mmCIF file of C-alpha atoms in Angstrom:
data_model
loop_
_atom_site.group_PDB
_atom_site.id
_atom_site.type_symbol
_atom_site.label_atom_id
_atom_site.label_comp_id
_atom_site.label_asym_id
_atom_site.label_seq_id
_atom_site.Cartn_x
_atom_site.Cartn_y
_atom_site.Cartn_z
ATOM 1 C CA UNK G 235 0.000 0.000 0.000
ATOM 2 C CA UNK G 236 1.886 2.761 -0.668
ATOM 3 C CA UNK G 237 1.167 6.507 0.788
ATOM 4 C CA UNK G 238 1.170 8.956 -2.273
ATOM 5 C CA UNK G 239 -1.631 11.222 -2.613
ATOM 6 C CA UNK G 240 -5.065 9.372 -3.337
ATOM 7 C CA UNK G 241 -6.982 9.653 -6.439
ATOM 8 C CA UNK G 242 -10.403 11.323 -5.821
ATOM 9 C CA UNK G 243 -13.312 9.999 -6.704
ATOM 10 C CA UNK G 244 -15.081 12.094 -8.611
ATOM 11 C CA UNK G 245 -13.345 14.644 -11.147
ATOM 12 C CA UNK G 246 -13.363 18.331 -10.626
ATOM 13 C CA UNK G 247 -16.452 19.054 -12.922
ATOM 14 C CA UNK G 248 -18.597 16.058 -11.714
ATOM 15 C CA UNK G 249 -17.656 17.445 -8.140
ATOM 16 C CA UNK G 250 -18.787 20.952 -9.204
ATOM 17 C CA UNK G 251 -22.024 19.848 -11.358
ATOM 18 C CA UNK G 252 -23.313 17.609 -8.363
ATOM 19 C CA UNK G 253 -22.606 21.224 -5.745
ATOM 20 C CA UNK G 254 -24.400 23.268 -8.420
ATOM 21 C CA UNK G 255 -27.381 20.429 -8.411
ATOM 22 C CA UNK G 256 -27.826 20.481 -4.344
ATOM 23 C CA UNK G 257 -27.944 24.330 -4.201
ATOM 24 C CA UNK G 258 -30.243 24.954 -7.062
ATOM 25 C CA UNK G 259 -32.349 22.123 -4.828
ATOM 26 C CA UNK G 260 -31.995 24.195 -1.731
ATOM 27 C CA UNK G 261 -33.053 27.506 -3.294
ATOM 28 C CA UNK G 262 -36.095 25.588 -4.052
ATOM 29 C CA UNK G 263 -36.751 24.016 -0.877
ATOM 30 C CA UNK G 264 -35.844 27.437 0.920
ATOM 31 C CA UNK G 265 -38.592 29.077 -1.299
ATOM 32 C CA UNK G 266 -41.317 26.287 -1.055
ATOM 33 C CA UNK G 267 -40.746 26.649 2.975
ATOM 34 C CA UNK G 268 -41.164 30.404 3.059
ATOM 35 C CA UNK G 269 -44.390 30.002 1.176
ATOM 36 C CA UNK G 270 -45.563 27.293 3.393
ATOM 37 C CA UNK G 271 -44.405 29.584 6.397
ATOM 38 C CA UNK G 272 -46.620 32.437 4.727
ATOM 39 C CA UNK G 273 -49.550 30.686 3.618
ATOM 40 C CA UNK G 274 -49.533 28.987 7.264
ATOM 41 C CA UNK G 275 -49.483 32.673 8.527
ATOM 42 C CA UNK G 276 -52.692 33.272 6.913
ATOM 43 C CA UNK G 277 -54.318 30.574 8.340
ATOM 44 C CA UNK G 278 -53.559 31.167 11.590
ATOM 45 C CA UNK G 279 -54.090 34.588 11.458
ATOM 46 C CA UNK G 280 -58.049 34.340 9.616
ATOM 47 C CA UNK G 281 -59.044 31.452 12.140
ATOM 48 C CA UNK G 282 -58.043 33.066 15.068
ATOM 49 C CA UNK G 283 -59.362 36.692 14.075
ATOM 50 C CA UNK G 284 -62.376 36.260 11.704
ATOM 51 C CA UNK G 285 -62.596 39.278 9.378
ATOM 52 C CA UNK G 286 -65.001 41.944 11.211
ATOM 53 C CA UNK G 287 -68.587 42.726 9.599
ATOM 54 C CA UNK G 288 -69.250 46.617 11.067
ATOM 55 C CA UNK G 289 -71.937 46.877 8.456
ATOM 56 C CA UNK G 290 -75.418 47.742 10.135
ATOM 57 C CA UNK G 291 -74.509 47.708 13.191
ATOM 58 C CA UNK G 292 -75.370 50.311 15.852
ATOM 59 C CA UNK G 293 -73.695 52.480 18.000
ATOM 60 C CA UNK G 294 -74.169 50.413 21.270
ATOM 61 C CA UNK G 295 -73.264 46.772 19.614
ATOM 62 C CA UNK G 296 -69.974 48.451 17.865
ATOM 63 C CA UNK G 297 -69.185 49.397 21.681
ATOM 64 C CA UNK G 298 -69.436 46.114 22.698
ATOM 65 C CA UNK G 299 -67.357 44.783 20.080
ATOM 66 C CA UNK G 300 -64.311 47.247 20.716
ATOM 67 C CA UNK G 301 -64.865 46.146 24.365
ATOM 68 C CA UNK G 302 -64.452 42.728 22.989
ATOM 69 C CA UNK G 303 -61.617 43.623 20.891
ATOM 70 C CA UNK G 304 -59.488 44.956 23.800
ATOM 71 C CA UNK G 305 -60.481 42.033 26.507
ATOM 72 C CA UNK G 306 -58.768 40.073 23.229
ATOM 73 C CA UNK G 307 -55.653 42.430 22.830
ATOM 74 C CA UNK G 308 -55.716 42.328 26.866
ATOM 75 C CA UNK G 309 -55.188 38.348 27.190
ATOM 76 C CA UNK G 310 -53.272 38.533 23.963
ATOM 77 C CA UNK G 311 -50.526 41.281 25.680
ATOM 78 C CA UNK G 312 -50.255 39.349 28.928
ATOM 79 C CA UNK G 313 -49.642 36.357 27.125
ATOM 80 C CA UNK G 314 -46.882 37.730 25.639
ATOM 81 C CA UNK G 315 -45.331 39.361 28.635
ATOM 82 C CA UNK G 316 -45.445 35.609 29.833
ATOM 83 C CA UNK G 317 -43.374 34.894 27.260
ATOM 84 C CA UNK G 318 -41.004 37.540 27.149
ATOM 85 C CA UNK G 319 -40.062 37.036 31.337
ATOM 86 C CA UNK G 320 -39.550 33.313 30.932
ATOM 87 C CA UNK G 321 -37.679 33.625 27.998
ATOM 88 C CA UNK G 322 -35.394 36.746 29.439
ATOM 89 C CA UNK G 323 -35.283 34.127 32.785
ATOM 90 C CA UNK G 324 -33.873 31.469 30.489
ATOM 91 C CA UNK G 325 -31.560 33.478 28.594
ATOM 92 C CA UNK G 326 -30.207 34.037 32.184
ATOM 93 C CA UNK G 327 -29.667 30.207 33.124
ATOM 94 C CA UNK G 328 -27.842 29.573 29.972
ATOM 95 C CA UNK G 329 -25.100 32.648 30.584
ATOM 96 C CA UNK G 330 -24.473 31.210 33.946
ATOM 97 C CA UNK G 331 -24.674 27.682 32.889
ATOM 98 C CA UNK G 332 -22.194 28.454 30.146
ATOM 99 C CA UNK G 333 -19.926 30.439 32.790
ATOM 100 C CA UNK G 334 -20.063 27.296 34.723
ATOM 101 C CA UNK G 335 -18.912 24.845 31.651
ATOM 102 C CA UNK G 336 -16.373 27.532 31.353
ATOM 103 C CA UNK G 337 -15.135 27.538 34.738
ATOM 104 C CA UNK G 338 -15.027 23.542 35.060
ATOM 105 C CA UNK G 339 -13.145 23.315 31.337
ATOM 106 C CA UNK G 340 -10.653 25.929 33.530
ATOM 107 C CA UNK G 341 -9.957 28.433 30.942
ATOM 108 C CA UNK G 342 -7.451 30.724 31.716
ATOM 109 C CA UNK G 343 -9.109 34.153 32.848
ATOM 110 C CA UNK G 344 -7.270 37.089 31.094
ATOM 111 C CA UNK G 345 -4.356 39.145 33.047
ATOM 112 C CA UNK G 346 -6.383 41.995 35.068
ATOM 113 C CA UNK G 347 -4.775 45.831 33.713
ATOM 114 C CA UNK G 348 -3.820 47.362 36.784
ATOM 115 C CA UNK G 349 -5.991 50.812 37.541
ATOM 116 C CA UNK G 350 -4.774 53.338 39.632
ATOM 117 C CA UNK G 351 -7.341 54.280 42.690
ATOM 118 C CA UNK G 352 -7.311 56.936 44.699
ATOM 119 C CA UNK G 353 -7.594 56.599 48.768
ATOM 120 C CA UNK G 354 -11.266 57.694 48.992
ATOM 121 C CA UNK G 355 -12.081 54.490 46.218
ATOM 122 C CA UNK G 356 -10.136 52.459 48.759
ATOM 123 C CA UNK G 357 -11.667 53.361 51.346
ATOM 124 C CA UNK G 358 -14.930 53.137 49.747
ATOM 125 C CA UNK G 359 -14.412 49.593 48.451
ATOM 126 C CA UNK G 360 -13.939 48.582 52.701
ATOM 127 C CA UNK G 361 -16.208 51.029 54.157
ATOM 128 C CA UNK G 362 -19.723 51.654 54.234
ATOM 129 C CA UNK G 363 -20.417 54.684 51.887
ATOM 130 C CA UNK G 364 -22.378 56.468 54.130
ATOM 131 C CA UNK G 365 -19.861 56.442 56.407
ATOM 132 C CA UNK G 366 -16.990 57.191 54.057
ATOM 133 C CA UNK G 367 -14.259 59.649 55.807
ATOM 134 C CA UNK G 368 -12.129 61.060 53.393
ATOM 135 C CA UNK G 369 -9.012 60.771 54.327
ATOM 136 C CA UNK G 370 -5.926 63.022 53.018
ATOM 137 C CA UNK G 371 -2.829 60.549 54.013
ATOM 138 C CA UNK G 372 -0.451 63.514 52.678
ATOM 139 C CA UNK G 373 -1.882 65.940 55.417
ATOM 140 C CA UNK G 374 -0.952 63.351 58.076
ATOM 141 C CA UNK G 375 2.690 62.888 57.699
ATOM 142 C CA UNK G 376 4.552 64.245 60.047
ATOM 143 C CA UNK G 377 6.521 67.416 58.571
ATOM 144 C CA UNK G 378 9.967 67.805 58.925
ATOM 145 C CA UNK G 379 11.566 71.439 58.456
ATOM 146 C CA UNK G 380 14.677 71.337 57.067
ATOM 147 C CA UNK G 381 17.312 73.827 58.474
ATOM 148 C CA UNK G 382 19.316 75.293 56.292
ATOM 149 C CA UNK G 383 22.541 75.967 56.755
ATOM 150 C CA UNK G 384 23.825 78.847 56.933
ATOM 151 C CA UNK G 385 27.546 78.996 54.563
ATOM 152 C CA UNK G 386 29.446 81.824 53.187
ATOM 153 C CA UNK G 387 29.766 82.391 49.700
ATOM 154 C CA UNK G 388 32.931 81.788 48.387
ATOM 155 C CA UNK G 389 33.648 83.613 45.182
ATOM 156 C CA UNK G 390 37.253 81.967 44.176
ATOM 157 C CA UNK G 391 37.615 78.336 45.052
ATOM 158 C CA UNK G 392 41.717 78.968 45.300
ATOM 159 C CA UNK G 393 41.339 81.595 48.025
ATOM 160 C CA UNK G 394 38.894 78.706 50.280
ATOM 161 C CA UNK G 395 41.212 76.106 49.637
ATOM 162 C CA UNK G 396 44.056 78.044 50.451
ATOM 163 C CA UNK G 397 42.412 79.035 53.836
ATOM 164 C CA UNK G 398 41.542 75.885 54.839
ATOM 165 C CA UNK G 399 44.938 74.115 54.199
ATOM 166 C CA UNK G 400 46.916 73.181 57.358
ATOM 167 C CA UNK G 401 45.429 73.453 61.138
ATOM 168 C CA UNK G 402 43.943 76.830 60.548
ATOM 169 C CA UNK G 403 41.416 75.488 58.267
ATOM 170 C CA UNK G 404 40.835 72.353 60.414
ATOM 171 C CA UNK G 405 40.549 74.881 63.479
ATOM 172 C CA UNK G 406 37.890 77.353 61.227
ATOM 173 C CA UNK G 407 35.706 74.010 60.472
ATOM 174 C CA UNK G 408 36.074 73.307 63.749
ATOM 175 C CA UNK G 409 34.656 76.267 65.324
ATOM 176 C CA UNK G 410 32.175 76.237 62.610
ATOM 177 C CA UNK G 411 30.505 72.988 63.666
ATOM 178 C CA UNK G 412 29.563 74.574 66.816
#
């Protein structure tokens, strides 16, 4: 048996000719459905809600029927809402079904982006907000006053060095550190 590449079965037109075949079949089947879908509609539609016959009536019976017509439209609308909360209820169960699946495969959860907070969002994170203190950390260090010293200006580096050479310029620092 060797393992070159396999001959195919059908040539490149047949394959094409029998694709063109199956979707000129599903264009048909896609239009035959969406007239059965419409023609169903109808159906539907004229059993459920007979066309209305307003002529000769009177005053009081066309009352009655628009009473009619909204105790329909009433039972028709709550119907509907019944529909729409158990539907927005399921689309809840399958998000947190599907975030279970997803936690028990163990995906990896994406690296967080670090976001700077200020203290008051850190303290509101761990406190109550109502009874949030604002606290300004920078206005409760302690504060530290730096002296400054008090030097003479030297104009010509020469003349200092020159001054301070031997023990008369140990003696001058000396006296100055005091």
């Amino acid at each position: 048996m060797s393992e070159g590449p396999r001959k195919p079965k059908y040539s490149a037109t047949r394959r094409l000719h029998l694709k063109s075949k199956l979707l000129k079949k599903a264009a048909s089947m896609l239009v035959a459905e969406r007239e059965e879908r419409k023609h169903e509609k109808e159906r539907v539609v004229n059993e459920c809600f007979p066309p209305l016959a307003l002529s000769g009536l009177s005053v009081q019976e066309l009352q009655d029927l628009c009473k009619e017509l909204h105790r329909k439209i009433d039972v028709v609308d709550e119907a509907r809402y019944d529909i729409e909360v158990k539907v927005a209820k399921n689309d809840i169960e399958i998000q947190t079904l599907n975030q279970k699946i997803i936690g028990l495969k163990g995906a990896k959860r994406p690296n967080l982006k670090r976001v700077k907070k200020t203290t008051d969002d850190m303290l509101g994170a761990s406190i109550d907000s109502s009874k949030l203190m604002k606290a300004d950390f920078k206005a409760n260090l302690k504060t530290v006053k730096k002296e400054e010293d008090k030097r003479e200006e030297v104009t010509d580096w020469r003349k200092n060095v020159e001054a301070m050479s031997g023990m008369e310029g140990r003696k001058k620092l000396f006296n100055a550190a005091q």
